mmCIF file with all atom_site columns, C-alpha atoms and ligand atoms in Angstrom:
data_model
loop_
_atom_site.group_PDB
_atom_site.id
_atom_site.type_symbol
_atom_site.label_atom_id
_atom_site.label_alt_id
_atom_site.label_comp_id
_atom_site.label_asym_id
_atom_site.label_entity_id
_atom_site.label_seq_id
_atom_site.pdbx_PDB_ins_code
_atom_site.Cartn_x
_atom_site.Cartn_y
_atom_site.Cartn_z
_atom_site.occupancy
_atom_site.B_iso_or_equiv
_atom_site.pdbx_formal_charge
_atom_site.auth_seq_id
_atom_site.auth_comp_id
_atom_site.auth_asym_id
_atom_site.auth_atom_id
_atom_site.pdbx_PDB_model_num
ATOM   1   C  CA  . MET A 1 1   ? -12.699 27.083  17.345  1.00 91.00 ? 247 MET A CA  1
ATOM   2   C  CA  . THR A 1 2   ? -9.456  25.299  17.076  1.00 94.00 ? 248 THR A CA  1
ATOM   3   C  CA  . PRO A 1 3   ? -7.371  26.991  14.128  1.00 95.00 ? 249 PRO A CA  1
ATOM   4   C  CA  . PHE A 1 4   ? -6.353  25.090  10.941  1.00 96.00 ? 250 PHE A CA  1
ATOM   5   C  CA  . PRO A 1 5   ? -2.629  24.315  11.691  1.00 97.00 ? 251 PRO A CA  1
ATOM   6   C  CA  . ALA A 1 6   ? -0.825  27.233  10.207  1.00 97.00 ? 252 ALA A CA  1
ATOM   7   C  CA  . HIS A 1 7   ? 2.110   25.124  8.962   1.00 97.00 ? 253 HIS A CA  1
ATOM   8   C  CA  . LEU A 1 8   ? -0.380  23.196  6.827   1.00 97.00 ? 254 LEU A CA  1
ATOM   9   C  CA  . SER A 1 9   ? -2.044  26.273  5.393   1.00 97.00 ? 255 SER A CA  1
ATOM   10  C  CA  . ASP A 1 10  ? 1.545   27.644  4.217   1.00 97.00 ? 256 ASP A CA  1
ATOM   11  C  CA  . ARG A 1 11  ? 2.438   24.337  2.471   1.00 97.00 ? 257 ARG A CA  1
ATOM   12  C  CA  . TYR A 1 12  ? -1.070  24.420  0.859   1.00 98.00 ? 258 TYR A CA  1
ATOM   13  C  CA  . ARG A 1 13  ? -0.568  28.064  -0.494  1.00 98.00 ? 259 ARG A CA  1
ATOM   14  C  CA  . ARG A 1 14  ? 2.652   26.717  -1.629  1.00 98.00 ? 260 ARG A CA  1
ATOM   15  C  CA  . PHE A 1 15  ? 1.127   23.912  -3.433  1.00 97.00 ? 261 PHE A CA  1
ATOM   16  C  CA  . LYS A 1 16  ? -1.470  26.421  -5.061  1.00 97.00 ? 262 LYS A CA  1
ATOM   17  C  CA  . HIS A 1 17  ? 1.044   28.527  -6.437  1.00 97.00 ? 263 HIS A CA  1
ATOM   18  C  CA  . ARG A 1 18  ? 4.196   26.295  -7.351  1.00 97.00 ? 264 ARG A CA  1
ATOM   19  C  CA  . HIS A 1 19  ? 2.143   23.416  -8.411  1.00 95.00 ? 265 HIS A CA  1
ATOM   20  C  CA  . PHE A 1 20  ? -1.496  23.881  -9.045  1.00 97.00 ? 266 PHE A CA  1
ATOM   21  C  CA  . ILE A 1 21  ? -1.413  26.848  -10.982 1.00 97.00 ? 267 ILE A CA  1
ATOM   22  C  CA  . PRO A 1 22  ? 1.475   25.669  -13.560 1.00 97.00 ? 268 PRO A CA  1
ATOM   23  C  CA  . HIS A 1 23  ? -0.533  22.380  -13.762 1.00 96.00 ? 269 HIS A CA  1
ATOM   24  C  CA  . MET A 1 24  ? -4.262  24.119  -14.021 1.00 96.00 ? 270 MET A CA  1
ATOM   25  C  CA  . GLU A 1 25  ? -5.327  22.856  -17.221 1.00 96.00 ? 271 GLU A CA  1
ATOM   26  C  CA  . GLU A 1 26  ? -4.358  19.519  -16.243 1.00 96.00 ? 272 GLU A CA  1
ATOM   27  C  CA  . TYR A 1 27  ? -6.271  19.731  -13.228 1.00 97.00 ? 273 TYR A CA  1
ATOM   28  C  CA  . GLU A 1 28  ? -9.467  21.088  -15.169 1.00 97.00 ? 274 GLU A CA  1
ATOM   29  C  CA  . GLU A 1 29  ? -9.286  18.042  -17.635 1.00 96.00 ? 275 GLU A CA  1
ATOM   30  C  CA  . LEU A 1 30  ? -9.253  15.562  -14.632 1.00 96.00 ? 276 LEU A CA  1
ATOM   31  C  CA  . ALA A 1 31  ? -12.447 17.403  -13.060 1.00 97.00 ? 277 ALA A CA  1
ATOM   32  C  CA  . ALA A 1 32  ? -14.300 17.573  -16.364 1.00 97.00 ? 278 ALA A CA  1
ATOM   33  C  CA  . TYR A 1 33  ? -13.637 14.189  -17.370 1.00 96.00 ? 279 TYR A CA  1
ATOM   34  C  CA  . GLY A 1 34  ? -12.768 12.222  -14.227 1.00 95.00 ? 280 GLY A CA  1
ATOM   35  C  CA  . GLN A 1 35  ? -9.776  9.824   -13.371 1.00 95.00 ? 281 GLN A CA  1
ATOM   36  C  CA  . SER A 1 36  ? -8.652  7.085   -15.259 1.00 96.00 ? 282 SER A CA  1
ATOM   37  C  CA  . PRO A 1 37  ? -5.437  5.607   -13.665 1.00 97.00 ? 283 PRO A CA  1
ATOM   38  C  CA  . ASP A 1 38  ? -4.265  2.596   -14.809 1.00 97.00 ? 284 ASP A CA  1
ATOM   39  C  CA  . VAL A 1 39  ? -2.289  1.561   -11.645 1.00 98.00 ? 285 VAL A CA  1
ATOM   40  C  CA  . MET A 1 40  ? -3.417  0.777   -8.059  1.00 98.00 ? 286 MET A CA  1
ATOM   41  C  CA  . ILE A 1 41  ? -0.839  1.196   -5.496  1.00 98.00 ? 287 ILE A CA  1
ATOM   42  C  CA  . VAL A 1 42  ? -1.419  -0.496  -2.117  1.00 98.00 ? 288 VAL A CA  1
ATOM   43  C  CA  . SER A 1 43  ? 1.247   0.885   0.416   1.00 97.00 ? 289 SER A CA  1
ATOM   44  C  CA  . CYS A 1 44  ? 1.590   1.627   4.231   1.00 97.00 ? 290 CYS A CA  1
ATOM   45  C  CA  . CYS A 1 45  ? 0.306   4.332   6.304   1.00 96.00 ? 291 CYS A CA  1
ATOM   46  C  CA  . ASP A 1 46  ? 3.859   5.249   7.152   1.00 97.00 ? 292 ASP A CA  1
ATOM   47  C  CA  . SER A 1 47  ? 4.695   8.817   6.225   1.00 97.00 ? 293 SER A CA  1
ATOM   48  C  CA  . ARG A 1 48  ? 8.145   8.010   4.918   1.00 97.00 ? 294 ARG A CA  1
ATOM   49  C  CA  . VAL A 1 49  ? 6.652   5.622   2.223   1.00 97.00 ? 295 VAL A CA  1
ATOM   50  C  CA  . ASP A 1 50  ? 4.758   7.837   -0.247  1.00 96.00 ? 296 ASP A CA  1
ATOM   51  C  CA  . PRO A 1 51  ? 3.586   6.223   -3.512  1.00 97.00 ? 297 PRO A CA  1
ATOM   52  C  CA  . GLU A 1 52  ? 3.247   9.667   -5.482  1.00 96.00 ? 298 GLU A CA  1
ATOM   53  C  CA  . THR A 1 53  ? 6.701   10.581  -4.446  1.00 96.00 ? 299 THR A CA  1
ATOM   54  C  CA  . ILE A 1 54  ? 8.433   7.284   -5.233  1.00 98.00 ? 300 ILE A CA  1
ATOM   55  C  CA  . PHE A 1 55  ? 6.633   7.169   -8.579  1.00 98.00 ? 301 PHE A CA  1
ATOM   56  C  CA  . SER A 1 56  ? 6.734   10.734  -9.433  1.00 97.00 ? 302 SER A CA  1
ATOM   57  C  CA  . ALA A 1 57  ? 3.293   10.258  -10.068 1.00 96.00 ? 303 ALA A CA  1
ATOM   58  C  CA  . MET A 1 58  ? 0.955   13.596  -10.903 1.00 93.00 ? 304 MET A CA  1
ATOM   59  C  CA  . PRO A 1 59  ? -2.651  13.522  -9.665  1.00 94.00 ? 305 PRO A CA  1
ATOM   60  C  CA  . GLY A 1 60  ? -4.895  10.998  -11.720 1.00 95.00 ? 306 GLY A CA  1
ATOM   61  C  CA  . GLU A 1 61  ? -1.976  8.577   -12.438 1.00 97.00 ? 307 GLU A CA  1
ATOM   62  C  CA  . LEU A 1 62  ? -2.239  6.364   -9.256  1.00 98.00 ? 308 LEU A CA  1
ATOM   63  C  CA  . PHE A 1 63  ? -5.090  4.852   -7.379  1.00 98.00 ? 309 PHE A CA  1
ATOM   64  C  CA  . VAL A 1 64  ? -3.512  4.679   -3.811  1.00 98.00 ? 310 VAL A CA  1
ATOM   65  C  CA  . MET A 1 65  ? -4.761  3.003   -0.878  1.00 97.00 ? 311 MET A CA  1
ATOM   66  C  CA  . ARG A 1 66  ? -3.017  3.319   2.351   1.00 97.00 ? 312 ARG A CA  1
ATOM   67  C  CA  . ASN A 1 67  ? -3.183  1.146   5.582   1.00 95.00 ? 313 ASN A CA  1
ATOM   68  C  CA  . VAL A 1 68  ? -0.878  -0.317  8.209   1.00 94.00 ? 314 VAL A CA  1
ATOM   69  C  CA  . ALA A 1 69  ? 1.705   -2.474  6.719   1.00 95.00 ? 315 ALA A CA  1
ATOM   70  C  CA  . ASN A 1 70  ? 0.103   -2.656  3.086   1.00 96.00 ? 316 ASN A CA  1
ATOM   71  C  CA  . LEU A 1 71  ? -2.143  -5.639  3.767   1.00 96.00 ? 317 LEU A CA  1
ATOM   72  C  CA  . ILE A 1 72  ? -5.104  -6.888  1.986   1.00 94.00 ? 318 ILE A CA  1
ATOM   73  C  CA  . PRO A 1 73  ? -7.356  -9.293  3.842   1.00 91.00 ? 319 PRO A CA  1
ATOM   74  C  CA  . PRO A 1 74  ? -8.914  -12.282 2.358   1.00 90.00 ? 320 PRO A CA  1
ATOM   75  C  CA  . PHE A 1 75  ? -11.963 -12.236 0.538   1.00 89.00 ? 321 PHE A CA  1
ATOM   76  C  CA  . GLU A 1 76  ? -15.276 -12.191 2.719   1.00 84.00 ? 322 GLU A CA  1
ATOM   77  C  CA  . THR A 1 77  ? -18.857 -11.017 2.461   1.00 81.00 ? 323 THR A CA  1
ATOM   78  C  CA  . SER A 1 78  ? -19.717 -10.732 6.061   1.00 80.00 ? 324 SER A CA  1
ATOM   79  C  CA  . GLY A 1 79  ? -21.954 -7.882  6.904   1.00 70.00 ? 325 GLY A CA  1
ATOM   80  C  CA  . THR A 1 80  ? -19.246 -5.500  8.451   1.00 81.00 ? 326 THR A CA  1
ATOM   81  C  CA  . TYR A 1 81  ? -17.377 -2.766  6.663   1.00 79.00 ? 327 TYR A CA  1
ATOM   82  C  CA  . HIS A 1 82  ? -14.436 -3.939  4.259   1.00 85.00 ? 328 HIS A CA  1
ATOM   83  C  CA  . GLY A 1 83  ? -12.818 -0.360  3.162   1.00 86.00 ? 329 GLY A CA  1
ATOM   84  C  CA  . VAL A 1 84  ? -10.089 -2.458  1.733   1.00 90.00 ? 330 VAL A CA  1
ATOM   85  C  CA  . SER A 1 85  ? -12.235 -4.530  -0.493  1.00 91.00 ? 331 SER A CA  1
ATOM   86  C  CA  . ALA A 1 86  ? -14.229 -1.665  -1.764  1.00 92.00 ? 332 ALA A CA  1
ATOM   87  C  CA  . ALA A 1 87  ? -11.107 0.109   -2.941  1.00 94.00 ? 333 ALA A CA  1
ATOM   88  C  CA  . ILE A 1 88  ? -9.988  -2.845  -4.788  1.00 95.00 ? 334 ILE A CA  1
ATOM   89  C  CA  . GLU A 1 89  ? -13.640 -3.231  -6.184  1.00 94.00 ? 335 GLU A CA  1
ATOM   90  C  CA  . PHE A 1 90  ? -13.703 0.094   -7.457  1.00 96.00 ? 336 PHE A CA  1
ATOM   91  C  CA  . ALA A 1 91  ? -10.048 0.002   -8.661  1.00 97.00 ? 337 ALA A CA  1
ATOM   92  C  CA  . VAL A 1 92  ? -10.451 -3.170  -10.791 1.00 96.00 ? 338 VAL A CA  1
ATOM   93  C  CA  . LEU A 1 93  ? -14.172 -3.029  -11.718 1.00 95.00 ? 339 LEU A CA  1
ATOM   94  C  CA  . ASN A 1 94  ? -14.778 0.564   -12.334 1.00 96.00 ? 340 ASN A CA  1
ATOM   95  C  CA  . LEU A 1 95  ? -11.489 2.220   -13.132 1.00 96.00 ? 341 LEU A CA  1
ATOM   96  C  CA  . ARG A 1 96  ? -10.142 -1.143  -14.457 1.00 96.00 ? 342 ARG A CA  1
ATOM   97  C  CA  . VAL A 1 97  ? -6.604  -0.412  -13.666 1.00 98.00 ? 343 VAL A CA  1
ATOM   98  C  CA  . LYS A 1 98  ? -4.060  -2.778  -15.630 1.00 98.00 ? 344 LYS A CA  1
ATOM   99  C  CA  . HIS A 1 99  ? -1.600  -3.042  -12.624 1.00 98.00 ? 345 HIS A CA  1
ATOM   100 C  CA  . LEU A 1 100 ? -1.987  -3.552  -9.168  1.00 98.00 ? 346 LEU A CA  1
ATOM   101 C  CA  . VAL A 1 101 ? 1.148   -3.236  -6.804  1.00 98.00 ? 347 VAL A CA  1
ATOM   102 C  CA  . ILE A 1 102 ? 1.563   -4.154  -3.185  1.00 98.00 ? 348 ILE A CA  1
ATOM   103 C  CA  . MET A 1 103 ? 4.619   -1.974  -1.827  1.00 98.00 ? 349 MET A CA  1
ATOM   104 C  CA  . GLY A 1 104 ? 6.017   -3.057  1.377   1.00 98.00 ? 350 GLY A CA  1
ATOM   105 C  CA  . HIS A 1 105 ? 8.849   -1.225  3.037   1.00 98.00 ? 351 HIS A CA  1
ATOM   106 C  CA  . SER A 1 106 ? 11.931  -1.233  5.606   1.00 97.00 ? 352 SER A CA  1
ATOM   107 C  CA  . GLY A 1 107 ? 11.425  -0.383  9.169   1.00 96.00 ? 353 GLY A CA  1
ATOM   108 C  CA  . CYS A 1 108 ? 7.647   -1.194  8.916   1.00 96.00 ? 354 CYS A CA  1
ATOM   109 C  CA  . GLY A 1 109 ? 6.051   -0.189  12.498  1.00 93.00 ? 355 GLY A CA  1
ATOM   110 C  CA  . GLY A 1 110 ? 2.830   -2.528  11.956  1.00 92.00 ? 356 GLY A CA  1
ATOM   111 C  CA  . VAL A 1 111 ? 5.345   -5.614  11.024  1.00 93.00 ? 357 VAL A CA  1
ATOM   112 C  CA  . LYS A 1 112 ? 7.418   -4.894  14.066  1.00 92.00 ? 358 LYS A CA  1
ATOM   113 C  CA  . ALA A 1 113 ? 4.293   -5.139  16.045  1.00 88.00 ? 359 ALA A CA  1
ATOM   114 C  CA  . ALA A 1 114 ? 3.381   -8.475  14.515  1.00 89.00 ? 360 ALA A CA  1
ATOM   115 C  CA  . LEU A 1 115 ? 6.975   -9.701  14.991  1.00 89.00 ? 361 LEU A CA  1
ATOM   116 C  CA  . ASP A 1 116 ? 6.460   -8.607  18.720  1.00 84.00 ? 362 ASP A CA  1
ATOM   117 C  CA  . ARG A 1 117 ? 3.087   -9.695  18.923  1.00 72.00 ? 363 ARG A CA  1
ATOM   118 C  CA  . GLU A 1 118 ? 2.966   -10.537 22.906  1.00 60.00 ? 364 GLU A CA  1
ATOM   119 C  CA  . ALA A 1 119 ? 4.536   -7.266  24.026  1.00 54.00 ? 365 ALA A CA  1
ATOM   120 C  CA  . VAL A 1 120 ? 1.966   -5.810  21.531  1.00 54.00 ? 366 VAL A CA  1
ATOM   121 C  CA  . ARG A 1 121 ? -0.943  -7.315  23.050  1.00 57.00 ? 367 ARG A CA  1
ATOM   122 C  CA  . GLU A 1 122 ? -0.429  -5.679  26.431  1.00 57.00 ? 368 GLU A CA  1
ATOM   123 C  CA  . THR A 1 123 ? 1.017   -2.212  25.500  1.00 57.00 ? 369 THR A CA  1
ATOM   124 C  CA  . ARG A 1 124 ? -1.010  -1.329  22.151  1.00 57.00 ? 370 ARG A CA  1
ATOM   125 C  CA  . GLY A 1 125 ? -5.124  -0.991  21.468  1.00 69.00 ? 371 GLY A CA  1
ATOM   126 C  CA  . GLN A 1 126 ? -7.158  -3.181  20.358  1.00 76.00 ? 372 GLN A CA  1
ATOM   127 C  CA  . PHE A 1 127 ? -6.982  -2.558  16.561  1.00 83.00 ? 373 PHE A CA  1
ATOM   128 C  CA  . ILE A 1 128 ? -3.343  -3.243  15.477  1.00 85.00 ? 374 ILE A CA  1
ATOM   129 C  CA  . THR A 1 129 ? -2.803  -6.658  17.252  1.00 84.00 ? 375 THR A CA  1
ATOM   130 C  CA  . LYS A 1 130 ? -6.041  -8.017  15.462  1.00 85.00 ? 376 LYS A CA  1
ATOM   131 C  CA  . TRP A 1 131 ? -5.301  -6.336  12.027  1.00 88.00 ? 377 TRP A CA  1
ATOM   132 C  CA  . MET A 1 132 ? -1.899  -7.581  12.292  1.00 88.00 ? 378 MET A CA  1
ATOM   133 C  CA  . SER A 1 133 ? -2.641  -11.276 12.659  1.00 89.00 ? 379 SER A CA  1
ATOM   134 C  CA  . MET A 1 134 ? -3.110  -11.621 9.033   1.00 91.00 ? 380 MET A CA  1
ATOM   135 C  CA  . LEU A 1 135 ? 0.648   -11.877 9.177   1.00 93.00 ? 381 LEU A CA  1
ATOM   136 C  CA  . GLU A 1 136 ? 0.312   -14.955 11.508  1.00 92.00 ? 382 GLU A CA  1
ATOM   137 C  CA  . ALA A 1 137 ? 1.060   -17.724 8.907   1.00 94.00 ? 383 ALA A CA  1
ATOM   138 C  CA  . ALA A 1 138 ? 4.098   -15.452 7.866   1.00 95.00 ? 384 ALA A CA  1
ATOM   139 C  CA  . ARG A 1 139 ? 5.244   -14.750 11.030  1.00 94.00 ? 385 ARG A CA  1
ATOM   140 C  CA  . LEU A 1 140 ? 5.393   -18.490 12.166  1.00 93.00 ? 386 LEU A CA  1
ATOM   141 C  CA  . ALA A 1 141 ? 7.207   -19.115 8.893   1.00 95.00 ? 387 ALA A CA  1
ATOM   142 C  CA  . VAL A 1 142 ? 9.877   -16.150 9.345   1.00 95.00 ? 388 VAL A CA  1
ATOM   143 C  CA  . LEU A 1 143 ? 10.200  -17.108 12.844  1.00 93.00 ? 389 LEU A CA  1
ATOM   144 C  CA  . ALA A 1 144 ? 10.980  -20.928 11.879  1.00 95.00 ? 390 ALA A CA  1
ATOM   145 C  CA  . SER A 1 145 ? 13.463  -19.923 9.151   1.00 95.00 ? 391 SER A CA  1
ATOM   146 C  CA  . HIS A 1 146 ? 15.217  -17.482 11.013  1.00 94.00 ? 392 HIS A CA  1
ATOM   147 C  CA  . GLN A 1 147 ? 16.238  -18.851 14.213  1.00 93.00 ? 393 GLN A CA  1
ATOM   148 C  CA  . GLY A 1 148 ? 18.901  -17.223 15.800  1.00 91.00 ? 394 GLY A CA  1
ATOM   149 C  CA  . ALA A 1 149 ? 18.996  -14.318 13.371  1.00 93.00 ? 395 ALA A CA  1
ATOM   150 C  CA  . ALA A 1 150 ? 18.995  -10.639 14.130  1.00 93.00 ? 396 ALA A CA  1
ATOM   151 C  CA  . ARG A 1 151 ? 15.793  -8.941  15.070  1.00 91.00 ? 397 ARG A CA  1
ATOM   152 C  CA  . LYS A 1 152 ? 15.989  -6.515  12.158  1.00 92.00 ? 398 LYS A CA  1
ATOM   153 C  CA  . ASP A 1 153 ? 16.581  -9.061  9.515   1.00 95.00 ? 399 ASP A CA  1
ATOM   154 C  CA  . MET A 1 154 ? 13.617  -11.085 10.723  1.00 95.00 ? 400 MET A CA  1
ATOM   155 C  CA  . ALA A 1 155 ? 11.527  -7.868  10.499  1.00 96.00 ? 401 ALA A CA  1
ATOM   156 C  CA  . MET A 1 156 ? 12.936  -7.421  6.763   1.00 96.00 ? 402 MET A CA  1
ATOM   157 C  CA  . ALA A 1 157 ? 12.009  -10.829 6.092   1.00 97.00 ? 403 ALA A CA  1
ATOM   158 C  CA  . LEU A 1 158 ? 8.293   -10.754 7.689   1.00 97.00 ? 404 LEU A CA  1
ATOM   159 C  CA  . GLU A 1 159 ? 7.917   -7.312  5.570   1.00 97.00 ? 405 GLU A CA  1
ATOM   160 C  CA  . LYS A 1 160 ? 8.914   -8.940  2.252   1.00 97.00 ? 406 LYS A CA  1
ATOM   161 C  CA  . GLU A 1 161 ? 6.686   -12.152 3.440   1.00 97.00 ? 407 GLU A CA  1
ATOM   162 C  CA  . GLY A 1 162 ? 3.725   -9.687  4.100   1.00 97.00 ? 408 GLY A CA  1
ATOM   163 C  CA  . ILE A 1 163 ? 3.760   -8.721  0.509   1.00 98.00 ? 409 ILE A CA  1
ATOM   164 C  CA  . LYS A 1 164 ? 3.610   -12.528 -0.696  1.00 97.00 ? 410 LYS A CA  1
ATOM   165 C  CA  . THR A 1 165 ? 0.606   -12.821 1.753   1.00 97.00 ? 411 THR A CA  1
ATOM   166 C  CA  . SER A 1 166 ? -1.210  -10.024 0.549   1.00 97.00 ? 412 SER A CA  1
ATOM   167 C  CA  . LEU A 1 167 ? -0.728  -10.941 -3.095  1.00 97.00 ? 413 LEU A CA  1
ATOM   168 C  CA  . LYS A 1 168 ? -2.202  -14.475 -2.147  1.00 97.00 ? 414 LYS A CA  1
ATOM   169 C  CA  . ASN A 1 169 ? -4.939  -12.814 -0.293  1.00 96.00 ? 415 ASN A CA  1
ATOM   170 C  CA  . LEU A 1 170 ? -5.712  -10.596 -3.493  1.00 96.00 ? 416 LEU A CA  1
ATOM   171 C  CA  . ARG A 1 171 ? -6.291  -13.883 -5.468  1.00 96.00 ? 417 ARG A CA  1
ATOM   172 C  CA  . THR A 1 172 ? -9.098  -14.902 -3.164  1.00 95.00 ? 418 THR A CA  1
ATOM   173 C  CA  . PHE A 1 173 ? -11.172 -12.186 -4.737  1.00 94.00 ? 419 PHE A CA  1
ATOM   174 C  CA  . PRO A 1 174 ? -13.029 -14.081 -7.561  1.00 94.00 ? 420 PRO A CA  1
ATOM   175 C  CA  . PHE A 1 175 ? -13.314 -11.177 -10.019 1.00 94.00 ? 421 PHE A CA  1
ATOM   176 C  CA  . LEU A 1 176 ? -9.481  -10.407 -9.704  1.00 95.00 ? 422 LEU A CA  1
ATOM   177 C  CA  . THR A 1 177 ? -8.510  -14.148 -10.100 1.00 95.00 ? 423 THR A CA  1
ATOM   178 C  CA  . GLU A 1 178 ? -10.827 -14.245 -13.074 1.00 95.00 ? 424 GLU A CA  1
ATOM   179 C  CA  . LEU A 1 179 ? -9.187  -10.683 -14.673 1.00 96.00 ? 425 LEU A CA  1
ATOM   180 C  CA  . GLU A 1 180 ? -5.731  -12.027 -13.955 1.00 97.00 ? 426 GLU A CA  1
ATOM   181 C  CA  . ASN A 1 181 ? -6.243  -15.429 -15.553 1.00 96.00 ? 427 ASN A CA  1
ATOM   182 C  CA  . ASN A 1 182 ? -7.534  -13.266 -18.811 1.00 95.00 ? 428 ASN A CA  1
ATOM   183 C  CA  . GLY A 1 183 ? -4.187  -11.169 -18.840 1.00 96.00 ? 429 GLY A CA  1
ATOM   184 C  CA  . ARG A 1 184 ? -6.488  -8.112  -17.974 1.00 96.00 ? 430 ARG A CA  1
ATOM   185 C  CA  . ILE A 1 185 ? -4.752  -7.096  -14.794 1.00 97.00 ? 431 ILE A CA  1
ATOM   186 C  CA  . ALA A 1 186 ? -1.186  -7.922  -13.463 1.00 98.00 ? 432 ALA A CA  1
ATOM   187 C  CA  . LEU A 1 187 ? -0.398  -8.272  -9.776  1.00 98.00 ? 433 LEU A CA  1
ATOM   188 C  CA  . HIS A 1 188 ? 3.041   -7.089  -8.539  1.00 98.00 ? 434 HIS A CA  1
ATOM   189 C  CA  . GLY A 1 189 ? 4.758   -7.011  -5.189  1.00 98.00 ? 435 GLY A CA  1
ATOM   190 C  CA  . ALA A 1 190 ? 7.284   -4.109  -4.326  1.00 98.00 ? 436 ALA A CA  1
ATOM   191 C  CA  . TYR A 1 191 ? 9.688   -3.372  -1.608  1.00 98.00 ? 437 TYR A CA  1
ATOM   192 C  CA  . PHE A 1 192 ? 11.058  0.189   -0.713  1.00 98.00 ? 438 PHE A CA  1
ATOM   193 C  CA  . ASP A 1 193 ? 14.289  0.429   1.302   1.00 98.00 ? 439 ASP A CA  1
ATOM   194 C  CA  . ILE A 1 194 ? 13.908  3.934   2.934   1.00 97.00 ? 440 ILE A CA  1
ATOM   195 C  CA  . ALA A 1 195 ? 17.862  4.246   4.052   1.00 97.00 ? 441 ALA A CA  1
ATOM   196 C  CA  . THR A 1 196 ? 18.712  3.649   0.335   1.00 98.00 ? 442 THR A CA  1
ATOM   197 C  CA  . GLY A 1 197 ? 15.761  4.749   -1.774  1.00 97.00 ? 443 GLY A CA  1
ATOM   198 C  CA  . GLN A 1 198 ? 16.228  1.552   -3.374  1.00 98.00 ? 444 GLN A CA  1
ATOM   199 C  CA  . LEU A 1 199 ? 12.951  -0.122  -4.912  1.00 98.00 ? 445 LEU A CA  1
ATOM   200 C  CA  . SER A 1 200 ? 12.992  -3.880  -5.493  1.00 98.00 ? 446 SER A CA  1
ATOM   201 C  CA  . ALA A 1 201 ? 10.192  -5.889  -7.360  1.00 98.00 ? 447 ALA A CA  1
ATOM   202 C  CA  . LEU A 1 202 ? 9.222   -9.104  -6.712  1.00 98.00 ? 448 LEU A CA  1
ATOM   203 C  CA  . ASN A 1 203 ? 9.595   -12.011 -8.792  1.00 98.00 ? 449 ASN A CA  1
ATOM   204 C  CA  . GLU A 1 204 ? 7.111   -14.571 -8.030  1.00 96.00 ? 450 GLU A CA  1
ATOM   205 C  CA  . THR A 1 205 ? 8.559   -17.434 -9.546  1.00 97.00 ? 451 THR A CA  1
ATOM   206 C  CA  . THR A 1 206 ? 11.766  -17.419 -7.406  1.00 97.00 ? 452 THR A CA  1
ATOM   207 C  CA  . GLY A 1 207 ? 9.980   -15.560 -4.549  1.00 95.00 ? 453 GLY A CA  1
ATOM   208 C  CA  . LYS A 1 208 ? 13.194  -13.003 -4.708  1.00 97.00 ? 454 LYS A CA  1
ATOM   209 C  CA  . PHE A 1 209 ? 13.075  -9.527  -4.764  1.00 98.00 ? 455 PHE A CA  1
ATOM   210 C  CA  . TYR A 1 210 ? 15.383  -7.901  -7.483  1.00 98.00 ? 456 TYR A CA  1
ATOM   211 C  CA  . PRO A 1 211 ? 16.547  -4.350  -7.828  1.00 97.00 ? 457 PRO A CA  1
ATOM   212 C  CA  . LEU A 1 212 ? 14.793  -1.765  -10.301 1.00 98.00 ? 458 LEU A CA  1
HETATM 213 ZN ZN1 . LIG B 2 .   ? 4.664   0.379   7.291   1.00 71.34 ? 285 LIG B ZN1 1
#
């Protein structure tokens, strides 16, 4: 049997002593009464963009879903497996979260893969290209509006455009649109710059991000 990685066991014991034990009563309450977070965050799998850290959250406060490039596929009901849609459905209809935040970030590998689509198709596996094809319309729009721009500026534009695409796709879920129209849930876009630690929020009226 392969032993469990020692550095993870060490980190876990540190968590148990420094975090869990001092907050034991809160954990007992969460276990007894269940979770009732009022915010859902959709963020990237990227190890540098951790929602709980960025929002100083305690267990029970944020319902988090992470996937490559924080994308929401459009609503569809084909018979395949829909992990993203299941998480949204659970958060919105069962937990009744009041805010749903799509959080993108700088230096996103998934977005870079979308931008370098042709190169990726040849070198990577079968899943990323298909997943990132959700950003095809956004990619074409960014390429058209950033002709001659530096690659990193294009990547940043597509990272931000991807957040808008996910918000647009969220609004293809009938139950979400209904709740948003009734004012029972608010959808938000946010962008985290890893190097500066700056979090910005999307103003959907102007289409621009403003620093928080
Ligand atoms: Zn990413």
